[in-house]
Tab-separated table of C-alpha atoms in Angstrom:
chain	number	residue	atom	x	y	z
G	1	MET	CA	-0.121	0.148	-0.238
G	2	VAL	CA	1.257	3.547	-0.887
G	3	ALA	CA	1.119	5.876	1.863
G	4	LYS	CA	-0.324	9.228	1.104
G	5	ILE	CA	1.710	12.145	2.621
G	6	PHE	CA	0.346	15.822	2.769
G	7	ILE	CA	3.275	18.502	3.339
G	8	ASP	CA	1.030	21.251	5.026
G	9	GLY	CA	3.570	24.432	4.253
G	10	GLU	CA	5.316	22.675	1.374
G	11	ALA	CA	6.397	26.172	0.001
G	12	GLY	CA	8.799	27.222	3.076
G	13	THR	CA	12.286	26.221	3.332
G	14	THR	CA	11.856	22.958	5.357
G	15	GLY	CA	8.717	21.992	3.366
G	16	LEU	CA	10.569	22.404	-0.004
G	17	GLU	CA	13.693	20.279	1.316
G	18	ILE	CA	11.066	17.303	2.747
G	19	ARG	CA	9.090	17.506	-0.694
G	20	GLU	CA	12.660	17.046	-2.717
G	21	ARG	CA	13.702	14.303	-0.585
G	22	LEU	CA	10.244	12.434	-0.922
G	23	LEU	CA	9.445	12.764	-4.705
G	24	PRO	CA	11.700	10.426	-6.011
G	25	ARG	CA	10.132	7.762	-3.553
G	26	LYS	CA	7.820	4.783	-5.145
G	27	ASP	CA	6.266	3.788	-1.947
G	28	LEU	CA	4.376	6.992	-1.129
G	29	THR	CA	2.454	9.829	-2.771
G	30	LEU	CA	2.318	13.413	-1.994
G	31	LEU	CA	-0.773	15.002	-1.649
G	32	SER	CA	-0.896	19.076	-2.681
G	33	ILE	CA	-3.607	21.657	-1.740
G	34	ALA	CA	-4.159	24.339	-4.287
G	35	ALA	CA	-2.248	27.935	-3.317
G	36	ASP	CA	-5.717	29.379	-3.512
G	37	LYS	CA	-7.172	26.907	-0.851
G	38	ARG	CA	-4.413	26.941	1.662
G	39	LYS	CA	-6.205	29.174	4.148
G	40	ASP	CA	-9.916	27.208	3.232
G	41	GLU	CA	-10.219	25.412	6.567
G	42	SER	CA	-12.763	23.091	4.691
G	43	ALA	CA	-10.435	22.226	1.709
G	44	LYS	CA	-7.566	21.462	3.995
G	45	ARG	CA	-9.563	19.438	6.142
G	46	ASP	CA	-11.011	17.160	3.489
G	47	LEU	CA	-7.273	16.725	2.008
G	48	LEU	CA	-6.262	15.893	5.998
G	49	ALA	CA	-9.097	12.998	5.646
G	50	GLN	CA	-7.251	11.519	2.685
G	51	ALA	CA	-3.828	11.507	4.203
G	52	ASP	CA	-2.087	8.724	6.207
G	53	LEU	CA	0.592	11.247	7.822
G	54	VAL	CA	0.695	15.228	7.501
G	55	ILE	CA	3.974	16.825	8.125
G	56	LEU	CA	3.213	20.513	9.593
G	57	CYS	CA	5.886	23.052	8.084
G	58	LEU	CA	4.261	25.836	9.481
G	59	PRO	CA	4.383	28.993	12.273
G	60	ASP	CA	3.656	27.828	15.543
G	61	ASP	CA	0.072	29.044	15.427
G	62	ALA	CA	-0.819	27.690	12.111
G	63	ALA	CA	0.718	24.262	13.197
G	64	LYS	CA	-1.573	24.266	16.429
G	65	GLN	CA	-4.971	25.222	14.049
G	66	THR	CA	-3.898	22.429	11.490
G	67	VAL	CA	-3.635	19.977	14.650
G	68	ALA	CA	-7.214	20.867	15.959
G	69	LEU	CA	-8.473	20.079	12.519
G	70	VAL	CA	-6.722	16.869	12.610
G	71	ASP	CA	-8.352	15.951	15.935
G	72	SER	CA	-11.590	16.954	14.663
G	73	LEU	CA	-11.600	14.030	12.067
G	74	GLY	CA	-11.981	11.250	14.743
G	75	ALA	CA	-10.900	7.889	13.146
G	76	GLN	CA	-10.341	9.560	9.804
G	77	ALA	CA	-7.495	11.558	11.510
G	78	PRO	CA	-3.741	11.149	10.009
G	79	ARG	CA	-0.748	10.782	11.898
G	80	VAL	CA	0.969	14.145	12.229
G	81	LEU	CA	4.811	14.808	12.151
G	82	ASP	CA	5.110	18.697	13.250
G	83	ALA	CA	8.359	20.773	12.473
G	84	SER	CA	7.285	23.637	14.208
G	85	THR	CA	8.272	24.286	17.809
G	86	ALA	CA	4.582	24.247	18.862
G	87	HIS	CA	4.811	20.630	20.279
G	88	ARG	CA	8.133	19.840	21.248
G	89	ILE	CA	7.748	19.387	24.781
G	90	ALA	CA	3.985	18.931	24.951
G	91	PRO	CA	2.917	15.730	26.968
G	92	ASP	CA	0.917	13.823	24.231
G	93	TRP	CA	3.584	14.018	21.929
G	94	VAL	CA	6.815	11.898	21.278
G	95	TYR	CA	10.158	13.923	20.661
G	96	GLY	CA	11.361	13.063	17.057
G	97	PHE	CA	15.044	12.295	18.018
G	98	ALA	CA	15.186	8.733	17.341
G	99	GLU	CA	18.764	8.247	18.795
G	100	LEU	CA	17.512	9.903	22.303
G	101	ALA	CA	17.647	6.532	24.449
G	102	LYS	CA	17.493	2.844	23.684
G	103	GLY	CA	13.648	2.089	22.005
G	104	HIS	CA	12.925	5.883	21.311
G	105	ASP	CA	12.988	4.471	17.852
G	106	GLU	CA	10.007	2.320	18.434
G	107	ALA	CA	8.262	5.065	20.462
G	108	ILE	CA	8.307	7.206	17.196
G	109	HIS	CA	6.856	4.096	15.031
G	110	GLN	CA	4.023	3.540	17.758
G	111	ALA	CA	3.089	7.432	17.949
G	112	LYS	CA	0.136	9.203	16.435
G	113	LYS	CA	2.033	12.658	16.935
G	114	VAL	CA	5.733	13.407	16.731
G	115	ALA	CA	7.440	16.501	17.084
G	116	ASN	CA	10.553	17.123	14.988
G	117	PRO	CA	13.448	18.316	16.700
G	118	GLY	CA	15.026	21.711	16.410
G	119	CYS	CA	18.378	22.043	14.533
G	120	TYR	CA	20.413	23.344	17.452
G	121	ALA	CA	18.837	21.211	19.667
G	122	THR	CA	19.719	18.028	17.954
G	123	GLY	CA	23.335	18.963	18.119
G	124	ALA	CA	23.084	19.978	22.134
G	125	ILE	CA	20.778	16.953	23.241
G	126	ALA	CA	22.829	14.421	20.969
G	127	LEU	CA	26.074	15.462	22.898
G	128	LEU	CA	24.601	15.878	26.394
G	129	ARG	CA	22.015	13.409	27.003
G	130	PRO	CA	24.207	10.402	26.857
G	131	LEU	CA	26.681	11.856	29.014
G	132	ILE	CA	23.967	13.069	31.741
G	133	ASP	CA	22.667	8.996	31.478
G	134	ALA	CA	26.078	7.859	32.154
G	135	GLY	CA	26.761	10.351	35.160
G	136	LEU	CA	29.636	12.039	33.695
G	137	ILE	CA	27.711	15.613	33.538
G	138	ALA	CA	25.454	16.440	36.357
G	139	PRO	CA	21.581	17.568	35.501
G	140	THR	CA	22.736	20.934	37.461
G	141	SER	CA	25.871	21.636	35.980
G	142	ALA	CA	26.361	25.470	34.625
G	143	LEU	CA	26.633	24.744	30.966
G	144	THR	CA	27.183	27.340	27.928
G	145	ILE	CA	26.193	26.183	24.400
G	146	ASN	CA	27.582	27.847	21.381
G	147	ALA	CA	26.644	27.430	18.017
G	148	VAL	CA	26.853	28.593	14.329
G	149	SER	CA	24.556	27.919	11.795
G	150	GLY	CA	24.029	28.538	7.741
G	151	TYR	CA	21.723	31.012	7.010
G	152	SER	CA	18.933	28.746	5.648
G	153	GLY	CA	18.010	28.251	8.962
G	154	GLY	CA	16.552	31.723	9.467
G	155	GLY	CA	13.987	31.401	7.176
G	156	LYS	CA	13.027	33.686	3.975
G	157	SER	CA	13.683	36.930	5.062
G	158	MET	CA	17.131	35.970	6.429
G	159	ILE	CA	17.822	33.811	2.975
G	160	GLU	CA	16.708	36.788	0.909
G	161	ALA	CA	18.926	39.324	2.949
G	162	TYR	CA	21.926	36.991	2.413
G	163	GLU	CA	21.364	36.244	-1.074
G	164	ALA	CA	21.220	39.763	-1.716
G	165	ARG	CA	24.551	40.544	0.137
G	166	GLN	CA	22.766	42.711	2.388
G	167	ALA	CA	23.531	40.698	5.483
G	168	PRO	CA	26.732	40.586	7.687
G	169	ASP	CA	29.423	37.952	7.395
G	170	PHE	CA	28.645	36.750	10.517
G	171	GLU	CA	26.577	37.752	13.876
G	172	LEU	CA	25.669	36.529	17.228
G	173	TYR	CA	21.766	36.795	17.836
G	174	ALA	CA	18.912	35.637	20.419
G	175	LEU	CA	21.115	37.636	23.006
G	176	GLY	CA	18.069	38.180	25.000
G	177	LEU	CA	18.942	34.495	26.176
G	178	GLU	CA	15.248	33.261	25.126
G	179	HIS	CA	15.837	31.163	21.967
G	180	LYS	CA	12.952	29.069	21.266
G	181	HIS	CA	15.028	25.649	21.235
G	182	LEU	CA	16.171	26.027	24.924
G	183	PRO	CA	12.861	23.973	26.375
G	184	GLU	CA	13.645	21.039	24.298
G	185	ILE	CA	17.176	21.169	25.226
G	186	VAL	CA	16.494	21.264	28.680
G	187	THR	CA	13.891	18.656	28.764
G	188	TYR	CA	15.298	15.789	26.560
G	189	SER	CA	18.800	16.482	27.754
G	190	LYS	CA	17.538	15.997	31.331
G	191	LEU	CA	19.151	19.071	32.753
G	192	ASP	CA	17.604	20.648	35.994
G	193	ARG	CA	19.583	23.959	35.056
G	194	ARG	CA	18.952	26.276	32.165
G	195	PRO	CA	22.194	26.644	30.045
G	196	LEU	CA	23.397	29.490	28.418
G	197	PHE	CA	22.806	29.200	24.979
G	198	VAL	CA	24.576	31.401	22.318
G	199	PRO	CA	23.964	30.802	18.693
G	200	SER	CA	25.066	32.720	15.694
G	201	VAL	CA	24.644	32.837	11.919
G	202	ALA	CA	27.353	33.170	9.164
G	203	ASP	CA	27.688	33.442	5.437
G	204	PHE	CA	27.216	30.187	4.189
G	205	ARG	CA	23.808	28.735	3.156
G	206	GLN	CA	23.540	25.342	5.237
G	207	GLY	CA	25.815	23.510	7.692
G	208	MET	CA	26.213	23.755	11.513
G	209	LEU	CA	28.301	23.195	14.436
G	210	VAL	CA	27.217	23.039	18.207
G	211	SER	CA	29.892	23.205	20.899
G	212	ILE	CA	29.963	22.891	24.616
G	213	PRO	CA	32.811	23.787	26.491
G	214	LEU	CA	33.649	21.564	29.811
G	215	HIS	CA	35.746	22.012	33.141
G	216	LEU	CA	36.355	18.365	33.483
G	217	ASP	CA	37.615	18.995	37.008
G	218	GLU	CA	34.059	20.102	37.810
G	219	LEU	CA	32.615	16.969	36.313
G	220	PRO	CA	30.904	14.331	38.719
G	221	GLN	CA	33.706	11.763	38.019
G	222	ARG	CA	36.438	14.000	37.155
G	223	PRO	CA	36.670	12.350	33.942
G	224	LYS	CA	39.267	12.426	30.995
G	225	SER	CA	38.381	13.479	27.671
G	226	ALA	CA	38.630	9.469	26.448
G	227	ASP	CA	35.957	9.053	28.933
G	228	LEU	CA	33.297	11.455	27.259
G	229	HIS	CA	33.823	9.945	23.950
G	230	ALA	CA	33.755	6.238	25.209
G	231	ALA	CA	30.163	7.077	26.439
G	232	LEU	CA	29.131	8.732	23.498
G	233	LEU	CA	30.599	5.967	21.498
G	234	ALA	CA	28.659	3.377	23.232
G	235	HIS	CA	25.485	5.386	23.102
G	236	TYR	CA	25.406	5.569	19.172
G	237	ALA	CA	27.011	2.050	18.593
G	238	ASP	CA	24.228	0.996	16.918
G	239	SER	CA	23.224	4.003	14.960
G	240	THR	CA	23.004	4.650	11.204
G	241	PHE	CA	23.032	8.463	11.269
G	242	VAL	CA	24.835	9.454	14.570
G	243	LYS	CA	28.334	8.818	14.957
G	244	ALA	CA	30.937	9.513	17.881
G	245	LEU	CA	34.524	10.176	15.937
G	246	GLY	CA	37.747	10.754	17.113
G	247	VAL	CA	39.658	14.081	16.198
G	248	ASP	CA	42.867	14.869	13.828
G	249	ALA	CA	45.584	16.789	14.916
G	250	SER	CA	44.762	20.208	13.169
G	251	GLY	CA	42.239	21.328	15.896
G	252	LYS	CA	40.028	22.530	13.062
G	253	LEU	CA	36.387	21.871	11.937
G	254	GLU	CA	34.384	23.343	9.276
G	255	PRO	CA	30.498	23.347	9.321
G	256	GLN	CA	29.703	22.117	5.876
G	257	ALA	CA	30.790	18.974	5.441
G	258	LEU	CA	27.466	17.082	5.876
G	259	ASN	CA	25.546	19.090	3.727
G	260	GLY	CA	22.615	17.250	2.001
G	261	THR	CA	22.996	14.300	4.455
G	262	ASN	CA	21.069	13.168	7.499
G	263	ASN	CA	24.303	12.342	9.318
G	264	LEU	CA	25.402	13.688	12.710
G	265	GLU	CA	28.987	13.569	13.713
G	266	LEU	CA	30.030	13.944	17.628
G	267	ARG	CA	33.539	14.401	18.633
G	268	VAL	CA	35.300	15.500	22.080
G	269	TYR	CA	38.175	17.895	21.782
G	270	GLY	CA	40.225	17.620	25.079
G	271	ASN	CA	43.063	18.931	26.921
G	272	ASP	CA	43.548	16.406	30.024
G	273	ALA	CA	46.976	18.496	31.213
G	274	ARG	CA	44.538	21.780	31.706
G	275	HIS	CA	41.450	19.222	32.636
G	276	GLN	CA	39.280	20.986	29.840
G	277	ALA	CA	37.137	19.747	26.890
G	278	VAL	CA	34.789	20.927	24.011
G	279	LEU	CA	32.192	18.522	22.683
G	280	VAL	CA	31.256	19.328	19.314
G	281	ALA	CA	28.161	18.391	17.053
G	282	ARG	CA	28.495	18.690	13.374
G	283	LEU	CA	25.120	18.657	11.032
G	284	ASP	CA	23.326	19.974	8.198
G	285	ASN	CA	20.754	22.455	9.703
G	286	LEU	CA	18.619	21.344	6.785
G	287	GLY	CA	19.335	17.526	7.426
G	288	LYS	CA	19.551	16.193	10.419
G	289	GLY	CA	18.559	19.527	11.665
G	290	ALA	CA	15.192	19.481	9.767
G	291	SER	CA	14.135	17.882	6.625
G	292	GLY	CA	16.508	14.783	6.808
G	293	ALA	CA	15.137	14.239	10.402
G	294	ALA	CA	11.347	14.497	9.218
G	295	VAL	CA	11.863	11.957	6.673
G	296	GLN	CA	13.485	9.315	8.913
G	297	ASN	CA	10.772	10.016	11.600
G	298	LEU	CA	8.134	9.619	8.561
G	299	ASP	CA	9.877	6.232	7.652
G	300	LEU	CA	9.795	5.308	11.469
G	301	MET	CA	6.320	6.117	11.627
G	302	LEU	CA	4.878	4.240	8.950
G	303	GLY	CA	7.214	1.458	8.836
G	304	LEU	CA	8.969	2.251	5.466
């Protein structure tokens, strides 16, 4: 049976990327709504009733409205994969980071509603959750998370500004310290203390680095950098898309090497003599950070 998929918001950056990844597939078919019917609630409700799964690539309020329409369909309701921020820590939704913990991929497979993770959150949680579960980082630790993303993560207006050469080469942002990915980072990393999160954007289209500096002598077991790497290696040993890798002598890492993939690479750069380490995640903000993760979650949900 060919699954019917409706991407609500297919004209946006994430929606376009998901559509491009799904178009060649023979095991599913894409449903579309006419441009002049996108705000027609009745037309959208009829299309939702035909779908097996709907992917929401919408602003938060619009995503909530579509979910309300889905809920009104009862037995005809499709399963929902939401790429917005609206439901990422909602109690009745499963968080769509399949590698979060043992058996979490099965939870996604069984779920009626899945919240696709944020791009920065994917990198941060991938680094922190295994180390907190292993007791190597305390949930109460005072952490700082730094990150840089390509400009495609900023939406239509930012993309237009960069491509028109009207934006700076690099800038920090969200300096009010209220970035929308923080709630999911805290929740799914199992943190008890809110970290400082300082994101930035640079003049490249896509790609991302997330880094977390650590003072090793302030961690519960005073671990070596090799202990941190071993914990990440063990957690992701069976993962297809997430890998804990070694580091080379250059001491450098660029953000664009995984563009176009659904891969996520994790590394530990350490100086044990100084009792310091930096955890680094590299991913495509449009891949494992958005559309790639959505396709991975779709496949898990539908058993494809």
